[in-house]
């Protein structure tokens, strides 16, 4: 039987870096589902569509083939055969992803791929609705959060490292906007699954977050 670990939480909580490290330690595949929404957002923008407008976006879905592959254990995202893994990491695409993710047809479109990967592999999957919608029977569910200020600071430092031209204020206000979008949409809003374990990493250095989550995961898996 494969094992599935779901990690949900708001943007910038450190889900992806922590989950990637945990996956390596456990020998699981790390699946970043946000990248799939980013690919759809990227395509919508490239076609001049307004990402928040379902009438613009839904007809485009039939033109889109989104897939992921693992290269040296790292997830790569392919949009109609092109590797867009780097191109989708901009603040503009973050917002477009948040906008298209509120469209039920988009969520339905990406659901099957996520489920297929989880059925075939031991995964740590991160997103917003993994424990509530995609993998309601996951072996371990974690809701990872931190204060908005901490999350904005981490995101800012991450983007700065990659050479992006951004300010902390921009990141902070984008983050609050995305938090609101992601948790107030009608379909599969960001929320803690009832049986998810809440982990708040405010003020935690990275290593402490990893250790805390690893402890939670191992004790849950052992209890199974
Ligand atoms: O995790 P991320 O920041 O790359 O995600 C980008 C957007 O995609 C996020 O603002 C909301 C959406 N998303 C979602 O609705 N459901 C998921 N499982 C993952 C991401």
Short mmCIF file of C-alpha atoms and ligand atoms in Angstrom, two decimals:
data_model
loop_
_atom_site.label_atom_id
_atom_site.label_comp_id
_atom_site.label_asym_id
_atom_site.label_seq_id
_atom_site.Cartn_x
_atom_site.Cartn_y
_atom_site.Cartn_z
CA UNK A 1 0.00 0.00 0.00
CA UNK A 2 1.37 3.43 -0.91
CA UNK A 3 1.54 6.16 1.72
CA UNK A 4 0.13 9.62 1.19
CA UNK A 5 1.01 12.66 3.25
CA UNK A 6 -0.97 15.87 2.69
CA UNK A 7 0.40 19.28 3.62
CA UNK A 8 -1.89 22.26 3.20
CA UNK A 9 -1.57 25.84 4.28
CA UNK A 10 -1.39 29.45 3.11
CA UNK A 11 1.21 30.77 0.72
CA UNK A 12 4.68 31.31 2.11
CA UNK A 13 4.26 28.96 5.08
CA UNK A 14 7.30 27.07 3.80
CA UNK A 15 5.30 24.09 2.55
CA UNK A 16 7.40 23.45 -0.53
CA UNK A 17 10.89 23.75 0.97
CA UNK A 18 9.93 21.78 4.06
CA UNK A 19 8.01 19.12 2.11
CA UNK A 20 10.87 18.72 -0.38
CA UNK A 21 13.34 18.09 2.46
CA UNK A 22 10.97 15.69 4.21
CA UNK A 23 10.38 13.76 0.99
CA UNK A 24 14.12 13.23 0.59
CA UNK A 25 14.43 12.01 4.18
CA UNK A 26 11.51 9.61 3.78
CA UNK A 27 12.27 8.50 0.22
CA UNK A 28 8.91 9.78 -1.00
CA UNK A 29 8.05 11.85 -4.06
CA UNK A 30 7.32 15.50 -3.37
CA UNK A 31 4.40 16.85 -5.38
CA UNK A 32 3.86 20.61 -5.54
CA UNK A 33 0.27 20.98 -6.73
CA UNK A 34 0.46 24.78 -6.80
CA UNK A 35 2.70 24.42 -9.85
CA UNK A 36 -0.22 22.92 -11.78
CA UNK A 37 -2.43 25.93 -11.05
CA UNK A 38 0.49 28.16 -11.94
CA UNK A 39 0.81 26.44 -15.34
CA UNK A 40 -2.87 27.09 -16.05
CA UNK A 41 -2.52 30.72 -14.88
CA UNK A 42 0.54 31.10 -17.09
CA UNK A 43 -1.31 29.78 -20.12
CA UNK A 44 -4.30 32.06 -19.47
CA UNK A 45 -2.05 35.13 -19.29
CA UNK A 46 -0.14 34.08 -22.41
CA UNK A 47 -3.45 34.00 -24.30
CA UNK A 48 -4.46 37.43 -23.02
CA UNK A 49 -7.24 35.97 -20.86
CA UNK A 50 -8.23 37.48 -17.52
CA UNK A 51 -7.35 34.74 -15.00
CA UNK A 52 -10.27 35.59 -12.73
CA UNK A 53 -12.79 35.36 -15.57
CA UNK A 54 -14.16 31.83 -15.94
CA UNK A 55 -15.67 32.66 -19.34
CA UNK A 56 -12.18 33.50 -20.58
CA UNK A 57 -10.35 30.63 -18.90
CA UNK A 58 -12.64 27.59 -19.21
CA UNK A 59 -12.57 27.40 -23.04
CA UNK A 60 -8.77 27.38 -22.89
CA UNK A 61 -8.66 24.19 -20.83
CA UNK A 62 -9.22 22.01 -23.90
CA UNK A 63 -6.01 23.46 -25.37
CA UNK A 64 -3.95 22.66 -22.29
CA UNK A 65 -1.96 19.57 -21.47
CA UNK A 66 -0.37 19.85 -18.02
CA UNK A 67 1.93 17.15 -16.75
CA UNK A 68 4.71 16.63 -14.30
CA UNK A 69 7.87 14.57 -14.40
CA UNK A 70 10.61 13.93 -11.89
CA UNK A 71 14.17 14.73 -12.90
CA UNK A 72 16.77 13.74 -10.28
CA UNK A 73 13.94 13.60 -7.78
CA UNK A 74 12.83 17.16 -8.58
CA UNK A 75 9.40 17.91 -9.99
CA UNK A 76 9.29 19.61 -13.38
CA UNK A 77 6.07 20.98 -14.84
CA UNK A 78 5.24 20.66 -18.51
CA UNK A 79 2.72 22.79 -20.31
CA UNK A 80 1.92 21.44 -23.76
CA UNK A 81 5.29 19.70 -23.76
CA UNK A 82 7.31 22.77 -22.68
CA UNK A 83 9.10 22.75 -19.33
CA UNK A 84 7.72 25.89 -17.64
CA UNK A 85 9.04 25.11 -14.14
CA UNK A 86 11.01 28.35 -13.85
CA UNK A 87 8.71 30.64 -15.83
CA UNK A 88 5.80 30.06 -13.43
CA UNK A 89 7.66 31.46 -10.39
CA UNK A 90 6.85 35.16 -10.68
CA UNK A 91 4.54 37.30 -8.52
CA UNK A 92 2.31 37.87 -11.56
CA UNK A 93 1.85 34.14 -12.09
CA UNK A 94 1.26 33.63 -8.35
CA UNK A 95 -1.74 35.92 -8.54
CA UNK A 96 -2.95 34.40 -11.84
CA UNK A 97 -2.72 30.92 -10.26
CA UNK A 98 -4.74 32.06 -7.26
CA UNK A 99 -7.35 33.54 -9.63
CA UNK A 100 -7.73 30.52 -11.92
CA UNK A 101 -7.78 28.19 -8.90
CA UNK A 102 -11.11 29.68 -7.83
CA UNK A 103 -12.73 28.37 -11.04
CA UNK A 104 -14.36 24.96 -10.35
CA UNK A 105 -13.66 23.67 -13.88
CA UNK A 106 -9.95 24.35 -13.40
CA UNK A 107 -9.92 22.41 -10.14
CA UNK A 108 -11.75 19.52 -11.80
CA UNK A 109 -9.32 19.63 -14.71
CA UNK A 110 -6.30 19.18 -12.40
CA UNK A 111 -7.90 16.74 -9.95
CA UNK A 112 -7.32 13.48 -11.86
CA UNK A 113 -3.61 14.06 -12.37
CA UNK A 114 -3.06 14.69 -8.65
CA UNK A 115 -5.01 11.59 -7.67
CA UNK A 116 -3.21 9.39 -10.17
CA UNK A 117 0.22 10.39 -8.86
CA UNK A 118 -0.87 9.80 -5.26
CA UNK A 119 -2.31 6.36 -6.07
CA UNK A 120 0.89 5.22 -7.74
CA UNK A 121 3.56 6.63 -5.40
CA UNK A 122 4.46 7.33 -1.79
CA UNK A 123 3.91 11.09 -1.86
CA UNK A 124 4.14 14.22 0.17
CA UNK A 125 1.71 16.44 -1.66
CA UNK A 126 1.33 20.11 -0.84
CA UNK A 127 -1.40 22.54 -1.76
CA UNK A 128 -4.55 24.09 -0.35
CA UNK A 129 -7.17 21.33 -0.59
CA UNK A 130 -5.09 18.14 -0.45
CA UNK A 131 -6.31 16.96 2.95
CA UNK A 132 -9.87 18.18 2.40
CA UNK A 133 -10.58 17.28 -1.24
CA UNK A 134 -7.83 15.54 -3.20
CA UNK A 135 -6.66 13.00 -0.60
CA UNK A 136 -9.31 12.92 2.14
CA UNK A 137 -7.97 9.52 3.23
CA UNK A 138 -4.32 10.56 3.42
CA UNK A 139 -2.27 8.70 6.05
CA UNK A 140 -1.08 11.98 7.55
CA UNK A 141 -2.56 15.45 7.15
CA UNK A 142 -0.77 18.58 8.22
CA UNK A 143 -1.97 22.16 8.12
CA UNK A 144 1.14 24.30 8.06
CA UNK A 145 0.96 27.97 8.86
CA UNK A 146 2.92 30.96 10.19
CA UNK A 147 2.16 34.63 10.77
CA UNK A 148 1.61 36.72 7.59
CA UNK A 149 4.70 38.80 8.47
CA UNK A 150 6.92 35.73 8.78
CA UNK A 151 5.55 34.26 5.57
CA UNK A 152 6.07 37.51 3.65
CA UNK A 153 9.62 37.78 5.01
CA UNK A 154 10.48 34.24 3.89
CA UNK A 155 8.96 34.72 0.46
CA UNK A 156 10.76 38.04 0.06
CA UNK A 157 14.12 36.51 0.91
CA UNK A 158 13.49 33.57 -1.41
CA UNK A 159 12.60 35.82 -4.35
CA UNK A 160 15.46 38.21 -3.63
CA UNK A 161 17.85 35.25 -3.72
CA UNK A 162 16.56 34.41 -7.18
CA UNK A 163 17.26 37.98 -8.23
CA UNK A 164 13.63 39.12 -8.49
CA UNK A 165 12.97 42.84 -8.39
CA UNK A 166 10.46 42.99 -5.54
CA UNK A 167 9.89 44.86 -2.29
CA UNK A 168 8.78 43.41 1.04
CA UNK A 169 5.67 45.66 0.97
CA UNK A 170 4.61 44.29 -2.42
CA UNK A 171 5.08 40.72 -1.25
CA UNK A 172 3.18 41.36 1.99
CA UNK A 173 0.18 42.94 0.30
CA UNK A 174 0.09 40.26 -2.44
CA UNK A 175 0.20 37.58 0.24
CA UNK A 176 -2.75 39.06 2.15
CA UNK A 177 -4.69 39.28 -1.10
CA UNK A 178 -3.90 35.67 -2.00
CA UNK A 179 -4.75 34.48 1.53
CA UNK A 180 -8.13 36.14 1.16
CA UNK A 181 -8.72 34.76 -2.37
CA UNK A 182 -7.65 31.23 -1.49
CA UNK A 183 -9.69 30.97 1.70
CA UNK A 184 -12.85 32.71 0.51
CA UNK A 185 -13.50 31.00 -2.83
CA UNK A 186 -16.54 28.75 -3.00
CA UNK A 187 -14.88 25.63 -4.36
CA UNK A 188 -12.34 23.83 -2.17
CA UNK A 189 -11.26 26.88 -0.16
CA UNK A 190 -8.09 26.74 1.89
CA UNK A 191 -9.07 25.34 5.27
CA UNK A 192 -7.74 22.92 7.79
CA UNK A 193 -9.18 19.41 7.46
CA UNK A 194 -10.79 18.38 10.74
CA UNK A 195 -8.29 15.58 11.21
CA UNK A 196 -5.23 17.59 10.15
CA UNK A 197 -2.51 18.44 12.63
CA UNK A 198 -1.93 22.18 12.91
CA UNK A 199 1.72 23.22 12.88
CA UNK A 200 2.54 26.92 13.32
CA UNK A 201 6.15 27.68 12.40
CA UNK A 202 6.16 31.39 13.28
CA UNK A 203 9.66 32.24 14.48
CA UNK A 204 11.00 28.76 13.69
CA UNK A 205 14.27 28.42 11.83
CA UNK A 206 13.97 26.05 8.85
CA UNK A 207 15.61 23.09 10.61
CA UNK A 208 13.18 23.29 13.51
CA UNK A 209 10.20 23.28 11.11
CA UNK A 210 11.56 20.18 9.37
CA UNK A 211 12.20 18.38 12.67
CA UNK A 212 8.75 19.23 14.00
CA UNK A 213 7.01 17.96 10.89
CA UNK A 214 9.14 14.86 10.67
CA UNK A 215 8.24 14.04 14.28
CA UNK A 216 4.53 14.48 13.55
CA UNK A 217 4.70 12.35 10.39
CA UNK A 218 6.68 9.48 11.91
CA UNK A 219 4.48 9.25 14.97
CA UNK A 220 1.33 9.26 12.81
CA UNK A 221 2.70 6.64 10.43
CA UNK A 222 3.78 4.44 13.33
CA UNK A 223 0.34 4.68 14.85
CA UNK A 224 -1.22 3.33 11.63
O1 LIG B 1 1.39 26.83 -3.63
P1 LIG B 1 1.47 27.98 -4.67
O2 LIG B 1 1.71 29.32 -4.05
O3 LIG B 1 2.41 27.67 -5.77
O4 LIG B 1 0.00 28.00 -5.32
C1 LIG B 1 -0.38 28.95 -6.27
C2 LIG B 1 -1.90 29.15 -6.18
O5 LIG B 1 -2.56 27.96 -6.61
C3 LIG B 1 -2.44 29.45 -4.79
O6 LIG B 1 -2.56 30.84 -4.55
C4 LIG B 1 -3.77 28.76 -4.75
C5 LIG B 1 -3.71 27.73 -5.82
N1 LIG B 1 -3.69 26.35 -5.31
C6 LIG B 1 -4.88 25.75 -5.03
O7 LIG B 1 -5.92 26.39 -5.14
N2 LIG B 1 -4.93 24.45 -4.64
C7 LIG B 1 -3.81 23.74 -4.50
N3 LIG B 1 -3.88 22.47 -4.13
C8 LIG B 1 -2.55 24.36 -4.75
C9 LIG B 1 -2.52 25.68 -5.14
#
